[in-house]
Coordinates of C-alpha atoms and ligand atoms in Angstrom, one line a residue:
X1 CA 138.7 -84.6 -35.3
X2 CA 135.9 -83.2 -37.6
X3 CA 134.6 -79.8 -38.0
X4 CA 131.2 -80.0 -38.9
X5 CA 127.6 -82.0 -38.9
X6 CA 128.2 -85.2 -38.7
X7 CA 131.8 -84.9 -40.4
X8 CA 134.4 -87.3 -38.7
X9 CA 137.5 -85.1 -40.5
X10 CA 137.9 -81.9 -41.9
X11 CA 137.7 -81.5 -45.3
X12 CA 141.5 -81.5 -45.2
X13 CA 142.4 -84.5 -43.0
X14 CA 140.1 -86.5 -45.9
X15 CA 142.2 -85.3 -48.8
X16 CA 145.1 -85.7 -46.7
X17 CA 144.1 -89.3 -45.8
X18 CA 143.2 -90.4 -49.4
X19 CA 146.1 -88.9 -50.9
X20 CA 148.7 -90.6 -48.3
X21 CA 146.7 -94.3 -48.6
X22 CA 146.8 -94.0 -52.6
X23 CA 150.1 -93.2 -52.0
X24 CA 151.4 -96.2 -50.0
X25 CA 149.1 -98.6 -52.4
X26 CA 151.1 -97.2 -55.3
X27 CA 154.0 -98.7 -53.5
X28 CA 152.5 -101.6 -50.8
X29 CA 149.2 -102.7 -52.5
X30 CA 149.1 -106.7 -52.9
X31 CA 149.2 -107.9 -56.7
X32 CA 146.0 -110.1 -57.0
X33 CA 144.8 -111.8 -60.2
X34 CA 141.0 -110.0 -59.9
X35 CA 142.6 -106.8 -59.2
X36 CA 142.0 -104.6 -62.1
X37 CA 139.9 -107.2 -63.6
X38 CA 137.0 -105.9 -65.7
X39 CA 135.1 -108.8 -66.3
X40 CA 132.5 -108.3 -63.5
X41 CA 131.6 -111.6 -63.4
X42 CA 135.2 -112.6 -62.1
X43 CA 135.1 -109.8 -59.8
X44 CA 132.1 -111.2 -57.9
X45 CA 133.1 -114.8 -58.0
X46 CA 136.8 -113.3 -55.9
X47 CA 134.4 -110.7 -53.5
X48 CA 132.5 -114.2 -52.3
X49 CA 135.2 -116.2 -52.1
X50 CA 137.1 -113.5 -49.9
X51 CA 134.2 -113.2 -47.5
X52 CA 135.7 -114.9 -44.3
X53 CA 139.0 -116.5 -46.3
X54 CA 142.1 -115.5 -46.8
X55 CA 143.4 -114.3 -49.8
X56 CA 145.8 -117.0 -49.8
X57 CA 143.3 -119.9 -49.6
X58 CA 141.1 -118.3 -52.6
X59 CA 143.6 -118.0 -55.1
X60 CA 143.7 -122.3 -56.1
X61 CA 139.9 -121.8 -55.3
X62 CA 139.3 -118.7 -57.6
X63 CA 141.7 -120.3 -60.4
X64 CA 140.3 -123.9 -60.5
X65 CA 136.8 -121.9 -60.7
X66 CA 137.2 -120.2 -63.5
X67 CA 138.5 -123.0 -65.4
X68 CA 135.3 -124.9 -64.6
X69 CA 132.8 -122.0 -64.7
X70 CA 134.0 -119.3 -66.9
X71 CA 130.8 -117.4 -67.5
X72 CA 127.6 -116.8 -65.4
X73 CA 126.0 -119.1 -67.9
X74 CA 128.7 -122.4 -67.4
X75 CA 127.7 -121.9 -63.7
X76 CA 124.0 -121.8 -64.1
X77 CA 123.8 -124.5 -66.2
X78 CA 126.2 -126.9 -63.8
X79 CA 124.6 -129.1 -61.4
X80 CA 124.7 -128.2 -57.7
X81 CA 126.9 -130.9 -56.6
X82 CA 130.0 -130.1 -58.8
X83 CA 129.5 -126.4 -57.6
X84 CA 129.6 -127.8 -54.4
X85 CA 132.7 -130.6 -54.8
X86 CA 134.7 -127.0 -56.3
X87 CA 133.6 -125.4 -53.3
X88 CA 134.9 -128.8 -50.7
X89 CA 137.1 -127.5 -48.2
X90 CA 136.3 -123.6 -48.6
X91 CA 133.7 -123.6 -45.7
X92 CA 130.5 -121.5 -45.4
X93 CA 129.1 -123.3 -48.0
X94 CA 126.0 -121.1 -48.7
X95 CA 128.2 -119.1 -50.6
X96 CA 128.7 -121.5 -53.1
X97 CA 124.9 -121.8 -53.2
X98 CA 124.1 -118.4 -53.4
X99 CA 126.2 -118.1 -55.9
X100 CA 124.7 -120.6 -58.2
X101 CA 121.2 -119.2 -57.3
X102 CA 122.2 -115.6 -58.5
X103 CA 124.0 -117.3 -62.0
X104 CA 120.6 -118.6 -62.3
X105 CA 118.6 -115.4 -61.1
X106 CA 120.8 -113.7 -63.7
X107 CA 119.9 -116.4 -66.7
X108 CA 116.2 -115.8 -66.3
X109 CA 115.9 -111.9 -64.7
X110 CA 118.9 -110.0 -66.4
X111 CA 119.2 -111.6 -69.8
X112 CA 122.4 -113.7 -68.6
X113 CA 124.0 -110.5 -67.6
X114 CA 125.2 -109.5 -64.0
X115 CA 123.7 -106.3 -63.5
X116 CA 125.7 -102.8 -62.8
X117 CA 122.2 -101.1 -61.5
X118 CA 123.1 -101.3 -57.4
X119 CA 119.4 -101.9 -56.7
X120 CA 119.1 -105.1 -59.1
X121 CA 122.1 -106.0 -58.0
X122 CA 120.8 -105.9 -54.5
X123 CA 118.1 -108.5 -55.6
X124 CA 120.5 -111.3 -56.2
X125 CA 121.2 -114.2 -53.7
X126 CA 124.3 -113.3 -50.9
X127 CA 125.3 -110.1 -52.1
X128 CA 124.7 -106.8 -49.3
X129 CA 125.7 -103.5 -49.7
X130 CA 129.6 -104.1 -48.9
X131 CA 129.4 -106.6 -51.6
X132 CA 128.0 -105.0 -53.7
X133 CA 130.5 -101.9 -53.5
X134 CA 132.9 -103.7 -53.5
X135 CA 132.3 -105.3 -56.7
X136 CA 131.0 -101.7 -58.7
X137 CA 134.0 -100.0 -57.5
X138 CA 136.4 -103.0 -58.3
X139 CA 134.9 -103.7 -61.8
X140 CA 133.3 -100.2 -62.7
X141 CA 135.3 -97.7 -60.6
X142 CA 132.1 -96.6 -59.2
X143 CA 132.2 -94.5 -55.9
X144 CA 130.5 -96.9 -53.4
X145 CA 131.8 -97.5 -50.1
X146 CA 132.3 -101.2 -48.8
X147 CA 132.2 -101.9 -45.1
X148 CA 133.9 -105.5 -44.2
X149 CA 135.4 -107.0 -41.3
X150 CA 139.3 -105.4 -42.5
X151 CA 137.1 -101.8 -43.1
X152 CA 135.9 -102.0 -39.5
X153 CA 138.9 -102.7 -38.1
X154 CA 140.4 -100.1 -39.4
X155 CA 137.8 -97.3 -38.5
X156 CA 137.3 -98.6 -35.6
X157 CA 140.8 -98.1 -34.8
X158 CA 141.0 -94.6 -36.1
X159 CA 138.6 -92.9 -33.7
X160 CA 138.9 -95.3 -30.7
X161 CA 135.4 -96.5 -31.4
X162 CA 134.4 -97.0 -27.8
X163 CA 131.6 -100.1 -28.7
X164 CA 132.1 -103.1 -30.7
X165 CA 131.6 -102.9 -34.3
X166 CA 128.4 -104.3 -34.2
X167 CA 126.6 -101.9 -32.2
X168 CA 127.8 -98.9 -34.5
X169 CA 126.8 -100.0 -38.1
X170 CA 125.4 -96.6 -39.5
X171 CA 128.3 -95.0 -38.0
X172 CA 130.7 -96.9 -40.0
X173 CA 129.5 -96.8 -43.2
X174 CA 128.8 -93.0 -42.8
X175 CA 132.9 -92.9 -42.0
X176 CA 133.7 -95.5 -45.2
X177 CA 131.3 -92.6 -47.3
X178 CA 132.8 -89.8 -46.1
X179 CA 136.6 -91.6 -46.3
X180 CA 136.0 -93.4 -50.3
X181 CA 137.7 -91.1 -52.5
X182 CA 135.4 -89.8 -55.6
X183 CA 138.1 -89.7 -57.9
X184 CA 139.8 -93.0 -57.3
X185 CA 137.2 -95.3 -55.6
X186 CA 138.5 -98.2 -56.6
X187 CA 142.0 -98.1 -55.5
X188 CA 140.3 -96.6 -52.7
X189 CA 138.5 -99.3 -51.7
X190 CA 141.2 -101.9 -52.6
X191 CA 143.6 -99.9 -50.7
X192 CA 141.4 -99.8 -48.1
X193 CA 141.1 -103.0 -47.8
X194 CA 145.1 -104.0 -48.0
X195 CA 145.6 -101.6 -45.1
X196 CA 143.4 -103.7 -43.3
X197 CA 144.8 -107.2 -44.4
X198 CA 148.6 -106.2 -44.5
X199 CA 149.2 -103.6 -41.7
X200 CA 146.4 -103.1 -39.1
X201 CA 145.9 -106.7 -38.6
X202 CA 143.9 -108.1 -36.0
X203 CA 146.9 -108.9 -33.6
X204 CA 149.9 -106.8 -34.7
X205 CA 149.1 -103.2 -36.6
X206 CA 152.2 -102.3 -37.9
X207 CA 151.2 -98.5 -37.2
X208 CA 154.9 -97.3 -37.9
X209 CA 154.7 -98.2 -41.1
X210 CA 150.9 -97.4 -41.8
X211 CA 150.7 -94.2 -43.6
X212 CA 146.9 -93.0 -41.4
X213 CA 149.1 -92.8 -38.3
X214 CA 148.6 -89.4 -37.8
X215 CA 145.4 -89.8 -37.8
X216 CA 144.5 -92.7 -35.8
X217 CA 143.3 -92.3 -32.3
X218 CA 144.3 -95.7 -31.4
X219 CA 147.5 -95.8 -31.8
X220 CA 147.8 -92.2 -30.4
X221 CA 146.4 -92.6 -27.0
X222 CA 145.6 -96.0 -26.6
X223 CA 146.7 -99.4 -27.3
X224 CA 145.4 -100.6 -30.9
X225 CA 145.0 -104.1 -30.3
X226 CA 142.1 -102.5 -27.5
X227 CA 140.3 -101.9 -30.8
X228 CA 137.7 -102.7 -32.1
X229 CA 135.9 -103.6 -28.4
X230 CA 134.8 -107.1 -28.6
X231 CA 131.5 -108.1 -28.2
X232 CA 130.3 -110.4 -25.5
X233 CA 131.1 -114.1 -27.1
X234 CA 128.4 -116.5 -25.8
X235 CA 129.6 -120.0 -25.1
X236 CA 129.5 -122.2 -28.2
X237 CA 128.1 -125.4 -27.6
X238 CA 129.0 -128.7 -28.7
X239 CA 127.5 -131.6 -30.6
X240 CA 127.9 -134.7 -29.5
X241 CA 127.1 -136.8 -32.8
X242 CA 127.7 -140.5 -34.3
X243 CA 128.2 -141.7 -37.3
X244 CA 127.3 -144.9 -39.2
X245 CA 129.8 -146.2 -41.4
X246 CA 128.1 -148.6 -43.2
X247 CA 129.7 -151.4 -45.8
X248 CA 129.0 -153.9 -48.0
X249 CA 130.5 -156.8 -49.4
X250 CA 130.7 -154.8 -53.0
X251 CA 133.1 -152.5 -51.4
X252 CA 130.7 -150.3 -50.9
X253 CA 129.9 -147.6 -48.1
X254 CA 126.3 -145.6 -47.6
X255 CA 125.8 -141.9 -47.7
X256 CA 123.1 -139.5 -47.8
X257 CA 122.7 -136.0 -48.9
X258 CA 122.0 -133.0 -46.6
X259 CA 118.4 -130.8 -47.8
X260 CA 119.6 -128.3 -49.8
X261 CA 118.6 -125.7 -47.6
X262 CA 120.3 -124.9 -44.4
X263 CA 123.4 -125.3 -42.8
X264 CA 125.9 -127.2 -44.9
X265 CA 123.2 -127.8 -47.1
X266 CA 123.5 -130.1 -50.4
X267 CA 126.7 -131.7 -49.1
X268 CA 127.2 -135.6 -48.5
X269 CA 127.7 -137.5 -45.3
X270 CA 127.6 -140.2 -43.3
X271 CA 124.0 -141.0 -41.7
X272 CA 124.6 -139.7 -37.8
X273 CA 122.4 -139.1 -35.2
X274 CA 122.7 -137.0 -31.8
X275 CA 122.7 -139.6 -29.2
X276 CA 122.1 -143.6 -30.5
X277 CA 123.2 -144.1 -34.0
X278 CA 121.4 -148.3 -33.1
X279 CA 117.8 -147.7 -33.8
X280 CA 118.9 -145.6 -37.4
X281 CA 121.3 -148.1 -38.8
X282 CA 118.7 -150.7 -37.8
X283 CA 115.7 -148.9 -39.5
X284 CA 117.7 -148.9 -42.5
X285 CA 119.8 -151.9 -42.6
X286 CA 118.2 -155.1 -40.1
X287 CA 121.1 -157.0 -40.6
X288 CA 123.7 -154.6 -39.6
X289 CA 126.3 -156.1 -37.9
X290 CA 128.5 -153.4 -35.8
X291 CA 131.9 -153.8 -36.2
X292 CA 134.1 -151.2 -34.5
X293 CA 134.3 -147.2 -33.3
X294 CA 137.1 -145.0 -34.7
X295 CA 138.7 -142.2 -33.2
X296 CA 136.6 -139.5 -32.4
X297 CA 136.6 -136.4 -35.2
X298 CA 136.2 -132.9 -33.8
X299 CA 135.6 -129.9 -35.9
X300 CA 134.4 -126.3 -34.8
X301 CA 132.0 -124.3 -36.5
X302 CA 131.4 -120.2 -36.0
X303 CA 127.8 -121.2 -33.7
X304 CA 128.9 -124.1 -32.4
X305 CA 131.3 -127.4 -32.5
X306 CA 131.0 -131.2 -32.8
X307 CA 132.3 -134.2 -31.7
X308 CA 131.6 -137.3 -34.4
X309 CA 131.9 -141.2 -33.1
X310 CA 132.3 -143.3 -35.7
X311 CA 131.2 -147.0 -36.0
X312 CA 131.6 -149.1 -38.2
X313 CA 128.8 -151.8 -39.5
X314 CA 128.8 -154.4 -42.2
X315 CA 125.5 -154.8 -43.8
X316 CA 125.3 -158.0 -46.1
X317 CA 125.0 -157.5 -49.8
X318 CA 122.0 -155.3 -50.6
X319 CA 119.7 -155.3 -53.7
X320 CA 119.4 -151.5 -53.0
X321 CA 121.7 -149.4 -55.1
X322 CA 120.3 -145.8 -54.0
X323 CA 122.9 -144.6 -51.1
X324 CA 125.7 -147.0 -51.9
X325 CA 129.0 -145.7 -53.5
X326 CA 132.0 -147.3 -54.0
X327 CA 134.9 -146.6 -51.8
X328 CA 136.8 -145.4 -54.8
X329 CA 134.4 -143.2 -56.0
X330 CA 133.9 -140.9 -52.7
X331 CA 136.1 -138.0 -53.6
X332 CA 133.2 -137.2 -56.6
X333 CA 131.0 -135.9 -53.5
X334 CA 130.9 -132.6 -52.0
X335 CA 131.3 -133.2 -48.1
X336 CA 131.6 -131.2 -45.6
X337 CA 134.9 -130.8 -43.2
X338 CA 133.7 -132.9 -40.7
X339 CA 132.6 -136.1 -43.1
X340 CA 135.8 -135.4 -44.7
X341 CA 138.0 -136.1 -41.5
X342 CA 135.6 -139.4 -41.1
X343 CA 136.8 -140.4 -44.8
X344 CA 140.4 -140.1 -43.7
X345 CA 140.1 -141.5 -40.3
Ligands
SF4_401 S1 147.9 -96.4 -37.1 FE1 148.0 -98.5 -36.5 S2 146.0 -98.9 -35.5 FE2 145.8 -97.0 -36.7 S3 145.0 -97.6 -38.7 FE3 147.2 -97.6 -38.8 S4 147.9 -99.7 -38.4 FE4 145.8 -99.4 -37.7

């Protein structure tokens, strides 16, 4: 394949390649609410959102979003916590507080405007380079290549890529430059992108049906699921956590919020420890009285997974109101997954 520097295909497999894709996206390419949607704004809320999830997840996500936070200015000027409580159940929560970040770098650096300059764009909170292509193609039909996980599955795929991903970054995005087609970058990229999501899927690449076949080392010579070459996964560990659940006598149960910064930061939980949850639930409530353990909650995270125990406690009526919420009341806080299966336990 290739015929000169650095070129991974001729001049004519890359017209042949772009015109073929376009072709099938004419025909196969998914029908998707922010798909020819100018207002850039939109565009990057959907590009975040799609970042590990599944289209299908998004869309009640990206809907119910809009609805609440129309403009860059609605969502700088909310509160944290309701961006958070939209964001419950969507995971990878720093995206939703990125995202608030950037309305806010936008309010007071860029007059209230999201930028179209790549560099300033650069600047804001969670957006890299594939982002950030894939948001000035999408909204401004600009030629700038995009590089996620469905991209470098693909690529990888198409010239055997004998390494995982990882370990051949600049390689990649040289192939999604010289691939991106000048005239039509963002059907390109969008295109490039379905192929990716509908037809060389992780497990099953429908390579009859995909219109690079011709192309495609993989599915030439070898077996395409071989591809791309997996890294070596390190053993996640798990947490072995407890949980207070606290009560009063007002129907009341106590939570605390997570520092805003770090993992699952800003979200609401129960007060847990690693080891004994006794000398915590003491230090805050003397009187606690422990009632019972639940049933065990386990939830898996991409670095590692947990195990919660919770117990139950009764405190007697307190004069302290910080911390207590009423049962009913819970579902107004953002919590994450694993509090969330404690709430329904
Ligand atoms: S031919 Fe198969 S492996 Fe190759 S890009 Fe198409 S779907 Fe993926």
């Amino acid at each position: 394949m290739g015929d000169s520097n650095n070129q991974f295909l001729s001049d004519g497999e890359l017209v042949e390649m772009r015109r073929s894709l376009l072709d099938w996206y004419r025909q196969q390419g998914r029908t998707l609410p922010w798909r020819n949607e100018p207002d850039i704004y939109r565009v990057w809320i959907s590009e975040i959102m799609l970042q590990q999830t599944q289209v299908k997840t998004v869309m009640p996500y990206y809907e119910r979003w809009l609805e609440r936070f129309p403009t860059v200015q609605a969502l700088a000027a909310a509160d944290l916590q309701d961006v958070l409580k939209l964001w419950e159940g969507l995971g990878y929560y720093a995206r939703a507080r990125n995202l608030h970040h950037a309305s806010q770098q936008m309010v007071n650096e860029f007059g209230g405007v999201f930028p179209e300059d790549l560099e300033k764009i650069l600047t804001l909170k969670g957006i890299g380079r594939t982002t950030a292509g894939g948001i000035l193609s999408s909204a401004r039909n600009l030629p700038l290549s995009i590089l996620d996980g469905n991209v470098k599955r693909v690529l990888a795929r198409l010239v055997a890529l004998d390494v995982p991903t990882n370990q051949a970054i600049a390689t990649l995005w040289a192939m999604s430059d010289q691939l991106i087609d000048p005239e039509h970058p963002r059907d390109f990229n969008q295109a490039f992108m379905d192929l990716g999501a509908t037809l060389c899927t992780l497990k099953n690449p429908d390579c009859p049906r995909c219109p690079w076949q011709q192309f495609c080392q993989a599915s030439q010579h070898h077996t395409p699921t071989d591809f791309p070459r997996k890294a070596l996964k390190k053993k996640v560990p798990t947490k072995r956590l407890v949980a207070a659940i606290a009560y009063n006598s007002r129907n009341e149960v106590f939570i605390q919020q997570r520092p805003e910064t770090g993992l699952l930061g800003g979200l609401w939980e129960f007060p847990n420890v690693e080891g004994n949850i006794e000398a915590t639930i003491k230090r805050l409530f003397p009187d606690a009285i422990y009632k019972k353990s639940l049933a065990t909650v386990f939830h898996a995270y991409t670095h590692f997974k947990i195990e919660v125990e919770p117990r139950v406690y009764r405190i007697k009526l307190v004069e302290q109101k910080e911390g207590w919420v009423a049962i009913a009341d819970l579902h107004n806080y953002p919590f994450s997954k694993a509090h969330l299966k404690l709430l329904i336990n």
